[in-house]
mmCIF file of C-alpha atoms in Angstrom:
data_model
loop_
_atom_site.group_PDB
_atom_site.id
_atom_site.type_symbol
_atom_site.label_atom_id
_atom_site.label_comp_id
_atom_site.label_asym_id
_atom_site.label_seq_id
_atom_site.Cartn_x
_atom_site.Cartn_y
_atom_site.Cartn_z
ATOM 1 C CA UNK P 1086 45.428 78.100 58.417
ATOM 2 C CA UNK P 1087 48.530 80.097 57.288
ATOM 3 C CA UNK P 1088 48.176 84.022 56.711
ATOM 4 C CA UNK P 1089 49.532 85.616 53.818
ATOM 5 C CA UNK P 1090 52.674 86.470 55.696
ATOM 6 C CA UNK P 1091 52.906 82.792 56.436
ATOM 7 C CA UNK P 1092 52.675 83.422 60.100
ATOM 8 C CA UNK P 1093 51.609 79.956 62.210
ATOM 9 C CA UNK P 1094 49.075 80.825 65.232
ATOM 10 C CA UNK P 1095 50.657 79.596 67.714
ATOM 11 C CA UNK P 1096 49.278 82.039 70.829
ATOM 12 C CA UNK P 1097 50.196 82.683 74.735
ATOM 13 C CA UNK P 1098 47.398 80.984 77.111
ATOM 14 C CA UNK P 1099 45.576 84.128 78.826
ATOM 15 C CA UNK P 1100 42.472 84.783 80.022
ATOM 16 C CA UNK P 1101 40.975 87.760 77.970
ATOM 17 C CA UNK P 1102 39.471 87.404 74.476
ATOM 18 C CA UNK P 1103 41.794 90.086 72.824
ATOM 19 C CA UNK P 1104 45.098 88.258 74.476
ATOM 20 C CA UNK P 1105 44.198 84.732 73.359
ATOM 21 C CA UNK P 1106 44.541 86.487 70.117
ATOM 22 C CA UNK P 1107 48.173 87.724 70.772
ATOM 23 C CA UNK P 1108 50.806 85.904 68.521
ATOM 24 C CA UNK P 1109 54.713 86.103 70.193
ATOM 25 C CA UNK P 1110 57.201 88.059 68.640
ATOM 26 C CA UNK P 1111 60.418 86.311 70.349
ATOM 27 C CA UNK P 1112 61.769 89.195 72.898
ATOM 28 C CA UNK P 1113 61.726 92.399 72.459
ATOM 29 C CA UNK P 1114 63.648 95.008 74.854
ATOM 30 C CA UNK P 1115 62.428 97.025 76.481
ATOM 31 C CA UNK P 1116 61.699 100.975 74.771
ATOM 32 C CA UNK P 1117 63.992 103.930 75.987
ATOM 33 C CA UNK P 1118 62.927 106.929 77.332
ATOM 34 C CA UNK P 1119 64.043 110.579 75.376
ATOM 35 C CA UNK P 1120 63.389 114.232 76.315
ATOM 36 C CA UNK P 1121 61.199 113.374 72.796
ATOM 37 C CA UNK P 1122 59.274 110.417 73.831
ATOM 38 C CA UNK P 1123 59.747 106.744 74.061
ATOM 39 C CA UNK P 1124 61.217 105.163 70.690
ATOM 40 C CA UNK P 1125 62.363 102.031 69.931
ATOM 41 C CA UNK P 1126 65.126 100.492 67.332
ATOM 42 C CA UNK P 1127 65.722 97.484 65.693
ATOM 43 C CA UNK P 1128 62.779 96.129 67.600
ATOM 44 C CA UNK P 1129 59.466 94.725 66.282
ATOM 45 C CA UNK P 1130 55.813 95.012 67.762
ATOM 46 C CA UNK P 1131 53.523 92.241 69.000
ATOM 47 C CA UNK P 1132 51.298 90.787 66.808
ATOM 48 C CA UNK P 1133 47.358 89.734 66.878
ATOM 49 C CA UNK P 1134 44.734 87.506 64.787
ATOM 50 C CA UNK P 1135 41.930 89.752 63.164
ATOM 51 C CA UNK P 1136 39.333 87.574 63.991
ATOM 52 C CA UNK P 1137 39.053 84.228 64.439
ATOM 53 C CA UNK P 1138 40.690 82.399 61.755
ATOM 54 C CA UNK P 1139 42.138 85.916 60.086
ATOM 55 C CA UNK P 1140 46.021 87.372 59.069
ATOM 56 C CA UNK P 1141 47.869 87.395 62.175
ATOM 57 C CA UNK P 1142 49.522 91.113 61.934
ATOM 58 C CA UNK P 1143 51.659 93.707 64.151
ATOM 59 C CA UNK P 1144 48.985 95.268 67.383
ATOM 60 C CA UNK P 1145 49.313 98.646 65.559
ATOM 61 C CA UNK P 1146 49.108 99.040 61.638
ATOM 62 C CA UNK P 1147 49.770 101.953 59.255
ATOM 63 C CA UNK P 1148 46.927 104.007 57.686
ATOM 64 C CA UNK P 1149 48.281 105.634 54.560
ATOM 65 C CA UNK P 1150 45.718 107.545 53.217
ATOM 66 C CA UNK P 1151 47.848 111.231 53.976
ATOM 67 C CA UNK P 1152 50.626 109.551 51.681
ATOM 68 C CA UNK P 1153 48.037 110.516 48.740
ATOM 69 C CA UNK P 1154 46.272 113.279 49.574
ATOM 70 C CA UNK P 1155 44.261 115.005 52.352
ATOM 71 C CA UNK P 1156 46.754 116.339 54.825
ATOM 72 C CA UNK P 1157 48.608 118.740 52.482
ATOM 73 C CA UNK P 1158 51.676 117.920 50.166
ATOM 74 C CA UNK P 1159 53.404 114.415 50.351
ATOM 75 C CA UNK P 1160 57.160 113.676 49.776
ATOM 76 C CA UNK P 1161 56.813 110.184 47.698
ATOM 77 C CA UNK P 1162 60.903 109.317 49.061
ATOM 78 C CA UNK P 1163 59.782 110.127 52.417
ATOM 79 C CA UNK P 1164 56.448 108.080 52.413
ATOM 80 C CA UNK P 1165 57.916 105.001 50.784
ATOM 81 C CA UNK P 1166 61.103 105.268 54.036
ATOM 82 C CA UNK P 1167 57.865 105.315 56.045
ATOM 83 C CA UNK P 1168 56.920 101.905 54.651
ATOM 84 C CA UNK P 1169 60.325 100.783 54.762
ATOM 85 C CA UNK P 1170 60.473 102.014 58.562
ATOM 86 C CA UNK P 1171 57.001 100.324 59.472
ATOM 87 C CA UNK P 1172 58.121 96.875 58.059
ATOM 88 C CA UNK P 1173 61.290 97.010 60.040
ATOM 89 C CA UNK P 1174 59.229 97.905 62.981
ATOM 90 C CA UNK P 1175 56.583 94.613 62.571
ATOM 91 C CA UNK P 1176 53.924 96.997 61.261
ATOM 92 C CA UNK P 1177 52.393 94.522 58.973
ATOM 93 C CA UNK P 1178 48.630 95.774 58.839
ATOM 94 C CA UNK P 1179 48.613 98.211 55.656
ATOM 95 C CA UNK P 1180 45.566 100.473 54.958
ATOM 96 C CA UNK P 1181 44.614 102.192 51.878
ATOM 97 C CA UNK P 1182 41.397 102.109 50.307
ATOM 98 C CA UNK P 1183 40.130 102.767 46.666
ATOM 99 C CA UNK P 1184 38.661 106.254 46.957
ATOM 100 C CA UNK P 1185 41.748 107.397 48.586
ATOM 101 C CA UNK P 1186 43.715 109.521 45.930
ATOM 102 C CA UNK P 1187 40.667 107.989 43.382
ATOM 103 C CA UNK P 1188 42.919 105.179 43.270
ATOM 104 C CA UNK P 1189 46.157 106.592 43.201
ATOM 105 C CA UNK P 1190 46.765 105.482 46.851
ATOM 106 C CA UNK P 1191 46.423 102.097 45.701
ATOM 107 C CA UNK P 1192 48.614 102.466 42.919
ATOM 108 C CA UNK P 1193 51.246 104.053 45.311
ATOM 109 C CA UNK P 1194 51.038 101.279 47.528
ATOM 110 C CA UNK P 1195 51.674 98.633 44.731
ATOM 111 C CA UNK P 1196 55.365 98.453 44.667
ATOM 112 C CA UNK P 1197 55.673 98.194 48.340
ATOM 113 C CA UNK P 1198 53.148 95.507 48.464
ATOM 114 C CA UNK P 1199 55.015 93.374 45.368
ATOM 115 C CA UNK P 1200 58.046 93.745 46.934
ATOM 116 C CA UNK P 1201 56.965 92.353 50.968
ATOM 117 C CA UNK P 1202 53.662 90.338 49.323
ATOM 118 C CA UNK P 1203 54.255 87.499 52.270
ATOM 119 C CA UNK P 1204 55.299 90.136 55.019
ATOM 120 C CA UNK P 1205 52.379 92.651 54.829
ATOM 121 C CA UNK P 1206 48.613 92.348 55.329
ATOM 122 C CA UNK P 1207 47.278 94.403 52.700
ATOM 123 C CA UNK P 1208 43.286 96.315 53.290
ATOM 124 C CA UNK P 1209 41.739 98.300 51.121
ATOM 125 C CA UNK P 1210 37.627 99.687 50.952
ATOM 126 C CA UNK P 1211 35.081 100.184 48.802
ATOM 127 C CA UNK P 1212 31.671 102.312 48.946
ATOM 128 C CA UNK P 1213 32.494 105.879 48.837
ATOM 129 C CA UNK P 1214 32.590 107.927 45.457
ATOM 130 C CA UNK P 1215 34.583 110.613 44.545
ATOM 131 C CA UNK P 1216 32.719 113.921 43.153
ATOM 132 C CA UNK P 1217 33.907 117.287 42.072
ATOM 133 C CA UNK P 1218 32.039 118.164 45.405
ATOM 134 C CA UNK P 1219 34.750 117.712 48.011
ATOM 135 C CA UNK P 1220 31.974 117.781 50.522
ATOM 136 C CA UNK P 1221 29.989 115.191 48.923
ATOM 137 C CA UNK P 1222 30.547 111.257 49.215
ATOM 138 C CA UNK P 1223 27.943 109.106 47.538
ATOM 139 C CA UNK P 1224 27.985 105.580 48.611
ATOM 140 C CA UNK P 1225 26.841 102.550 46.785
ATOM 141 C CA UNK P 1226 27.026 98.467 48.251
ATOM 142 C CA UNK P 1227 24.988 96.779 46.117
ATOM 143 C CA UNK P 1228 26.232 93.847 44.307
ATOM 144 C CA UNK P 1229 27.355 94.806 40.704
ATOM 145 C CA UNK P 1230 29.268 98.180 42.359
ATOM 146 C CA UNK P 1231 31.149 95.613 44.469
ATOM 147 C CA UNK P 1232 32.508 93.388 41.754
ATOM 148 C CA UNK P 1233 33.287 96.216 39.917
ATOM 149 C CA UNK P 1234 35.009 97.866 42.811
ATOM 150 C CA UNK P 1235 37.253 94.771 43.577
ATOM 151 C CA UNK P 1236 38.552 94.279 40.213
ATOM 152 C CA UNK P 1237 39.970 97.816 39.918
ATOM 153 C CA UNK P 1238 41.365 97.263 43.561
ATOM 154 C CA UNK P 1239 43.209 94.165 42.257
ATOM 155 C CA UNK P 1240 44.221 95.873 38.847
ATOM 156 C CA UNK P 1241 45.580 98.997 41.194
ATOM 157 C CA UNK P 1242 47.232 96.818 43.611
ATOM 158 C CA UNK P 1243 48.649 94.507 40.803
ATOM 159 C CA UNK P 1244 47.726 91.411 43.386
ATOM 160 C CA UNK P 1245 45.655 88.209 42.539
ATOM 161 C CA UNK P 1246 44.144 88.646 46.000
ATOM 162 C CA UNK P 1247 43.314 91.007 48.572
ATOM 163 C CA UNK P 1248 44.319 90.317 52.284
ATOM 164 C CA UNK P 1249 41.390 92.122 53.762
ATOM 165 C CA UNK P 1250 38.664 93.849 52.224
ATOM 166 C CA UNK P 1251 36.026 96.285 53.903
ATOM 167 C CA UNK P 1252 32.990 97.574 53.028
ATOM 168 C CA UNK P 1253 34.140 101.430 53.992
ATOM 169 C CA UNK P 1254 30.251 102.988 54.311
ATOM 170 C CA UNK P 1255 27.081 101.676 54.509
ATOM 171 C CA UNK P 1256 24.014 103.003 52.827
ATOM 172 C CA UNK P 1257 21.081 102.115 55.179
ATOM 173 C CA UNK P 1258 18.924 101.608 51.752
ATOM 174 C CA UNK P 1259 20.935 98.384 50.351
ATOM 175 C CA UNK P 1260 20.160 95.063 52.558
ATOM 176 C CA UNK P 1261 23.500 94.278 54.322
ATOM 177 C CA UNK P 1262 22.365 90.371 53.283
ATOM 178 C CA UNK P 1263 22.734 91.717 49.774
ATOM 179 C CA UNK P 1264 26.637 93.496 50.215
ATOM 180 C CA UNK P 1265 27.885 90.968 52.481
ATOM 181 C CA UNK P 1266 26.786 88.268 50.506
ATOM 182 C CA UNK P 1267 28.312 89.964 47.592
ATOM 183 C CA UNK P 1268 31.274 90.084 49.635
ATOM 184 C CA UNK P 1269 31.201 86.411 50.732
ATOM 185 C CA UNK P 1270 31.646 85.738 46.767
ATOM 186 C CA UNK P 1271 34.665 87.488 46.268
ATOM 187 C CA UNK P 1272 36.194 84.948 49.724
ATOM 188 C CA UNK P 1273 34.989 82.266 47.507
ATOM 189 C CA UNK P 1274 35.942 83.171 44.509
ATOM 190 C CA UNK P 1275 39.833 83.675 45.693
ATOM 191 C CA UNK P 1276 39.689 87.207 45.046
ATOM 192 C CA UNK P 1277 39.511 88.066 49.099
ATOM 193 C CA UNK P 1278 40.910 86.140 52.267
ATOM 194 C CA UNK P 1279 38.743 88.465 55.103
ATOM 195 C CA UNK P 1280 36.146 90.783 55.101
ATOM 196 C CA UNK P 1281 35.727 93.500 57.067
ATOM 197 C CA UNK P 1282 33.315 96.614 58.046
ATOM 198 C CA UNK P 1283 33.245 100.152 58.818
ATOM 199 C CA UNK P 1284 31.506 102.609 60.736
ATOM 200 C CA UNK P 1285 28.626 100.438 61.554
ATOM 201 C CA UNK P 1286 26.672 99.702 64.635
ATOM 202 C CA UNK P 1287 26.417 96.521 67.202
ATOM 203 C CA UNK P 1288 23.067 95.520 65.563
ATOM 204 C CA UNK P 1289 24.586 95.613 61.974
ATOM 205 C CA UNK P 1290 28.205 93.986 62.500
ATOM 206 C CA UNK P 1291 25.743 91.218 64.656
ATOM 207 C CA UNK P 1292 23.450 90.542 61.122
ATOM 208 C CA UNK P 1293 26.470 90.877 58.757
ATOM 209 C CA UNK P 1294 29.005 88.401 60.853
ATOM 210 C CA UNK P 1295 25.504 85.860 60.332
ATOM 211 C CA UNK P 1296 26.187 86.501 56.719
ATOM 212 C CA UNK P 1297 29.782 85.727 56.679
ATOM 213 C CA UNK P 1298 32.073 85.836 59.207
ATOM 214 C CA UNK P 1299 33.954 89.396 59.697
ATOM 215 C CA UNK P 1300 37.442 89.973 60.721
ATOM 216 C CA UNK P 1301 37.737 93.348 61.508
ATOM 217 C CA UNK P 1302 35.692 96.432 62.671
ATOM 218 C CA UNK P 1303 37.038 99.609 61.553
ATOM 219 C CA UNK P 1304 35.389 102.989 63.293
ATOM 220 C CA UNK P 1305 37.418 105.678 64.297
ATOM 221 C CA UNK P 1306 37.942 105.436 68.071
ATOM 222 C CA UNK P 1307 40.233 107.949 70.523
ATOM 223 C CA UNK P 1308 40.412 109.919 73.294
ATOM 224 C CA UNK P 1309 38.415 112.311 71.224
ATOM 225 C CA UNK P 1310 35.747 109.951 69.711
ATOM 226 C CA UNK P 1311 34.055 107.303 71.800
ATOM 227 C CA UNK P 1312 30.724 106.444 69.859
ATOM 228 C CA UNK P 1313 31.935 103.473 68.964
ATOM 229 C CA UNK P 1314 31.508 102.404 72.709
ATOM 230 C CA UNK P 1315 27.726 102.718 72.353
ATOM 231 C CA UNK P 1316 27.320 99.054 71.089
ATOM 232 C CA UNK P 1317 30.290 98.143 68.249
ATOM 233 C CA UNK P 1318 32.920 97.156 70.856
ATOM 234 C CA UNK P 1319 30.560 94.980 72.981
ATOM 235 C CA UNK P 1320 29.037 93.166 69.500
ATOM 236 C CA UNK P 1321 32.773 93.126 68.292
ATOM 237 C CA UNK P 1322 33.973 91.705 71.120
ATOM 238 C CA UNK P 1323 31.080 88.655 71.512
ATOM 239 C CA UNK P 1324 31.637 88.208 68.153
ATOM 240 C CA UNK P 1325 35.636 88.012 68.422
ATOM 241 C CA UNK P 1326 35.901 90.144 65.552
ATOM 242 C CA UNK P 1327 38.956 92.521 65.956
ATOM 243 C CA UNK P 1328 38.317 96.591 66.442
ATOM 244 C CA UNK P 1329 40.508 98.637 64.247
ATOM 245 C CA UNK P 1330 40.660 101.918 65.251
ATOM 246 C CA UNK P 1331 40.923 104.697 62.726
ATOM 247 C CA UNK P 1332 42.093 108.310 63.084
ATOM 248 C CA UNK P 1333 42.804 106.811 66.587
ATOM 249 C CA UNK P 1334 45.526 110.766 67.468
ATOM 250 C CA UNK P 1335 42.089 112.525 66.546
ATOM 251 C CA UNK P 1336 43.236 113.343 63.157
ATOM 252 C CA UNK P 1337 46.353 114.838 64.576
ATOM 253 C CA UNK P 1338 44.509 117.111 67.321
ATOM 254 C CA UNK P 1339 45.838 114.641 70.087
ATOM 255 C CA UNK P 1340 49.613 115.132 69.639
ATOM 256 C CA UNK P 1341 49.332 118.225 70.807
ATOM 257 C CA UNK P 1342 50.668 120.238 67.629
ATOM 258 C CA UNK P 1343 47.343 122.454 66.996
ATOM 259 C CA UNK P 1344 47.199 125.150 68.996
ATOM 260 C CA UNK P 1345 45.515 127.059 66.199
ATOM 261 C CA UNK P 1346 44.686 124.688 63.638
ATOM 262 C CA UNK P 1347 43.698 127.581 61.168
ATOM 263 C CA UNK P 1348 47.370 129.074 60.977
ATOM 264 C CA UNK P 1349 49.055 125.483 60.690
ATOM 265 C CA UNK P 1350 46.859 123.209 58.511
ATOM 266 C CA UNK P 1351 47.640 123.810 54.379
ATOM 267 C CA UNK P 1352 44.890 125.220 52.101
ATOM 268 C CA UNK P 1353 44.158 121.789 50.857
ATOM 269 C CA UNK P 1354 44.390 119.854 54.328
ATOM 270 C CA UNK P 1355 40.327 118.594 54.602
ATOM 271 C CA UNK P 1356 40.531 119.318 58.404
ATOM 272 C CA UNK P 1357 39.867 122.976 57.419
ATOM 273 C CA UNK P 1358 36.465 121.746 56.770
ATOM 274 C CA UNK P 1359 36.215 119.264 60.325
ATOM 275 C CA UNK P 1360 34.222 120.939 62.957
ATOM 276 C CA UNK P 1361 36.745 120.445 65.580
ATOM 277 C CA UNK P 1362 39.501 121.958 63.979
ATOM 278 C CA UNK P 1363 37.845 125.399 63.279
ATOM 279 C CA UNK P 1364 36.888 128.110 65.250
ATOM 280 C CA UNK P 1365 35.808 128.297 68.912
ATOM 281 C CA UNK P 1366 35.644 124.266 69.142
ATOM 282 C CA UNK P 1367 39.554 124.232 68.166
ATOM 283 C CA UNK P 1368 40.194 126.706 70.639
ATOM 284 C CA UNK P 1369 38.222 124.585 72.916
ATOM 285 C CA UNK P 1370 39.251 121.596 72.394
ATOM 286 C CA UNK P 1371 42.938 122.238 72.095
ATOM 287 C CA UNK P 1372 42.078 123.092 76.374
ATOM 288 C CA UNK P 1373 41.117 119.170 76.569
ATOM 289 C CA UNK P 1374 44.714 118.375 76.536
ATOM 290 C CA UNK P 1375 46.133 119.664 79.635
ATOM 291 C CA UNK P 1376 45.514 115.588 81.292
ATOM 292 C CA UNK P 1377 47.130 114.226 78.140
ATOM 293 C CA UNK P 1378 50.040 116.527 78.873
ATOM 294 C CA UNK P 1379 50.225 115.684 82.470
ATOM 295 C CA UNK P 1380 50.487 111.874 81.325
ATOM 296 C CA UNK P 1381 52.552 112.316 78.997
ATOM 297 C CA UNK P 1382 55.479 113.907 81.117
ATOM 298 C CA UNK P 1383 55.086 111.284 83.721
ATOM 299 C CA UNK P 1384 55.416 108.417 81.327
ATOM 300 C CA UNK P 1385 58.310 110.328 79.587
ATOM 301 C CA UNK P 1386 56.347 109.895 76.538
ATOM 302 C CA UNK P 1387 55.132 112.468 73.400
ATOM 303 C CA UNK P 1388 51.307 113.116 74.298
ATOM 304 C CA UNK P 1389 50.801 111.121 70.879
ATOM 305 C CA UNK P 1390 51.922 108.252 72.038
ATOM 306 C CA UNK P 1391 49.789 108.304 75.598
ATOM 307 C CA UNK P 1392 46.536 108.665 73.106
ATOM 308 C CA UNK P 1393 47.913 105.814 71.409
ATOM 309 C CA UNK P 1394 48.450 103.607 74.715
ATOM 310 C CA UNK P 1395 44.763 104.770 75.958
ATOM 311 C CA UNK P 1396 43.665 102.902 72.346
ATOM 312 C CA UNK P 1397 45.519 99.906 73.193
ATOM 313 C CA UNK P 1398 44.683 99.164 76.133
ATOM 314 C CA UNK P 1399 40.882 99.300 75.150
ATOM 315 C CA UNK P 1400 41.799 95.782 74.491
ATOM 316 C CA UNK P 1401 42.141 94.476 77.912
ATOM 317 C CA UNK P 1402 38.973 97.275 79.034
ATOM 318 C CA UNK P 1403 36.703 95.386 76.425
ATOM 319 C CA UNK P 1404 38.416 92.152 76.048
ATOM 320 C CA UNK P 1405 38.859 92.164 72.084
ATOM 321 C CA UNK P 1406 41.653 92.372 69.884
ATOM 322 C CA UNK P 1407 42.527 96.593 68.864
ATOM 323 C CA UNK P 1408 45.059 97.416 65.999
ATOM 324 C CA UNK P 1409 45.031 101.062 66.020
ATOM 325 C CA UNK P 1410 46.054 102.642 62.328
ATOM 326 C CA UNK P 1411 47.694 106.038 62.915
ATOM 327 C CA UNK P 1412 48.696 107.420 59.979
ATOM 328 C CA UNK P 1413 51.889 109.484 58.844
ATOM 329 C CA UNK P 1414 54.339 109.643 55.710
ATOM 330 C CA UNK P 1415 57.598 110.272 58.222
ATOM 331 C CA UNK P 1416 59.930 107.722 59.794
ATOM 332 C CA UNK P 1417 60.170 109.609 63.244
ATOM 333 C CA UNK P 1418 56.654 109.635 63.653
ATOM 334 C CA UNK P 1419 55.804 105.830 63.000
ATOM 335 C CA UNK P 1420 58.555 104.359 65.332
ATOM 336 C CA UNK P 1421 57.329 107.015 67.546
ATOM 337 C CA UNK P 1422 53.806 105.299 67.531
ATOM 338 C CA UNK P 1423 54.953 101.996 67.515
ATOM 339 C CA UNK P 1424 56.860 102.384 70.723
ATOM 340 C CA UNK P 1425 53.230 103.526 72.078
ATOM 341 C CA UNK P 1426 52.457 99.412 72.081
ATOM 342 C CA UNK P 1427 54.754 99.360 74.841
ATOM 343 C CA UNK P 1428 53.327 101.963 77.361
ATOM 344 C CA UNK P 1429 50.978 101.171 80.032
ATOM 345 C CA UNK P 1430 48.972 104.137 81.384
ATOM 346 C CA UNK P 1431 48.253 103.161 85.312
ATOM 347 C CA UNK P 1432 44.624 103.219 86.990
ATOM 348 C CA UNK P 1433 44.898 106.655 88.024
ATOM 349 C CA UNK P 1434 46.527 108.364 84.758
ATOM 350 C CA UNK P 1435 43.471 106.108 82.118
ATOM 351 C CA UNK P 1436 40.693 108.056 85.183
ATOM 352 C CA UNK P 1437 42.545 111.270 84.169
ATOM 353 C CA UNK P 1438 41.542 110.851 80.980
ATOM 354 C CA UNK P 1439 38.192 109.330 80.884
ATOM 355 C CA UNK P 1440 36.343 112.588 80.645
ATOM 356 C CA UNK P 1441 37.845 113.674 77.718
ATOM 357 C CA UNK P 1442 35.860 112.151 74.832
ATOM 358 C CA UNK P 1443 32.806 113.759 76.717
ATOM 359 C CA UNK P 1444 34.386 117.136 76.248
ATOM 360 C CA UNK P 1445 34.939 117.663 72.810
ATOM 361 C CA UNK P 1446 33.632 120.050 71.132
ATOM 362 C CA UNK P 1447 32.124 119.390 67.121
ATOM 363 C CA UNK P 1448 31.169 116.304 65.345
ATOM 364 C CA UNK P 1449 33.687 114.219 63.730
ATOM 365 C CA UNK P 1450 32.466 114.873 60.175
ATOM 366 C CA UNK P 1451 30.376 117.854 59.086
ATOM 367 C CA UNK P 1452 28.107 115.345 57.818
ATOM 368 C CA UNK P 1453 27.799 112.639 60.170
ATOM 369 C CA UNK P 1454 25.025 110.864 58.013
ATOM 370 C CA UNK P 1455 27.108 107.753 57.104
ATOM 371 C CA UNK P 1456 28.824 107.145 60.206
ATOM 372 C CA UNK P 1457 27.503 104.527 62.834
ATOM 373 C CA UNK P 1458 27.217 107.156 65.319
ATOM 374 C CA UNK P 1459 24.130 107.839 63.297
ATOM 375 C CA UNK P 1460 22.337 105.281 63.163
ATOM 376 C CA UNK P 1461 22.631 104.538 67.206
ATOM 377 C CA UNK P 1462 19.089 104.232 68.522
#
């Protein structure tokens, strides 16, 4: 089957589920080392299959939700150098999703996207509404929202087809038989290659992959957030569907740059309203990342990139396929995560960090109702 970026899948013979997955690049040389972390030039990342028979794409992709709204004022030059930069670096995996800007994230992206069509893997979501409550996030994944939803996608996107296409909440109410299936119609109808899910359990990824087979799992997983752990990675990874990890720095807490989020974040930055980023748990939790530190100056890397290298090497913990999507809208910042694919934390530095996640202090949302983490028995 060829991928949209035309890629053959030719893979190395290895012995774990997420490495049969890994594609060859050709060499790459090795990353130097800088009083500022490891970076790397001219050089491109590994890639991996999402899924079974999906896009083969670079082992960490590009969330670009910030480059619309969320985390304060964007510079459009400097986001669209960012893309530029991320290509360059073999970071093919490009997330947006519809509710992001309401749209205008899409729209953003569409240049980009008409310009590299057979370089880039292009996701984007469905399910969440936008309200004049920024608190509020209705979700709908029944059948007639989903057809609607993928045809403004498509308009947005100016594309015939989109590369990968997740169902970005689920509401418990609405038969996953019924959205999947919905789903399924849009593979056969040509208007998706792969589906994918979000935030949902073991149990559920397990009933929708019977539906139609999914590619990818995105959850947000980090040093931080480890729910995901409970039962998605081990259904993920019997299922050989690939994990990709959202808000995988902690929404920015795990490169270190908080130490009082309230003085730092912008009036219109939505982490004012996440529960780790205010008060006594951001006080708290910016004390969690003294072992990050400590790795970080023995690996002569930034601690971003050490959070980074704990999410990839999940993959060989687990044995399933991780693409990590840190976002940011500068050039520095995403070669300084894609060098991250080239760290590997030793025995003793990953035990150092284990007890992290167990730490933290406040839930990842202030309303955790539509995450998977929810609906854990």
């Amino acid at each position: 089957m060829t991928t949209p970026g035309g890629i053959s899948p030719s893979t190395t013979s290895t012995s774990s589920s997420s490495d049969s997955a890994r594609v060859s690049p050709g060499p790459v040389p090795s990353p130097t080392v800088s009083g500022g972390g490891r970076t790397e030039r001219g050089t491109r990342i590994d890639r991996v299959r999402l899924g079974a028979d999906g896009p083969a794409v670079g082992v960490q992709g590009l969330g670009a939700m910030g480059m619309s709204e969320f985390y304060g004022a964007t510079d459009e030059a400097q986001a669209r150098d960012t893309l530029d930069a991320a290509l360059d670096a073999g970071v093919t995996l490009i997330d947006t999703a519809d509710m992001y800007g309401s749209g205008a994230n899409e729209e953003f992206l569409a240049p980009f996207v008409a310009a590299h069509r057979d370089e880039i893997t292009i996701a984007t979501k469905f399910a969440i509404l936008r309200t004049d409550d920024p608190r509020a996030r209705p979700i709908r994944n029944d059948r007639a929202y989903i057809r609607s939803a993928v045809e403004a996608s498509l308009r947005r996107l100016d594309l015939d087809v989109i590369d990968l296409y997740y169902m970005h909440r689920r509401d418990p109410a609405v038969p996953l038989a019924e959205s999947v299936g919905a789903m399924a119609e849009l593979v056969a109808e040509g208007k998706v290659r792969h589906l994918g899910l979000s935030e949902v359990t073991g149990p559920e990824l397990r009933e929708a992959h019977a539906v139609h087979p999914i590619a990818a799992l995105q959850s947000e997983w980090s040093l931080f957030s480890r729910d995901v752990e409970r039962s998605a990675v081990t259904a993920a990874a019997e299922l050989g569907v690939a994990f990709v990890p959202y808000s995988p720095l902690g929404r920015g807490f795990l490169t270190g740059a908080f130490s009082d989020p309230a003085n730092v974040l912008s009036d219109d930055d939505f982490r004012r309203m996440n529960p780790r980023f205010t008060g006594d748990n951001a006080r708290h939790n910016t004390s969690l990342l003294h072992p990050l530190r400590t790795v970080a100056a023995a690996q002569g890397a930034t601690p971003a990139q050490v959070a980074l290298a704990w999410v990839h090497q999940r993959a060989a913990v687990h044995g399933l396929t991780v693409v990590p999507i840190p976002g940011t809208r500068k050039r520095a910042r995403l070669l300084e995560n894609a060098a991250a694919t080239r760290i590997t934390l030793t025995e003793a530095q990953l035990a150092l960090l284990e007890p992290v996640a167990s730490q933290v202090a406040g839930d990842r949302y202030p309303d955790m109702t539509f995450t998977s983490a929810a609906r854990e028995e």
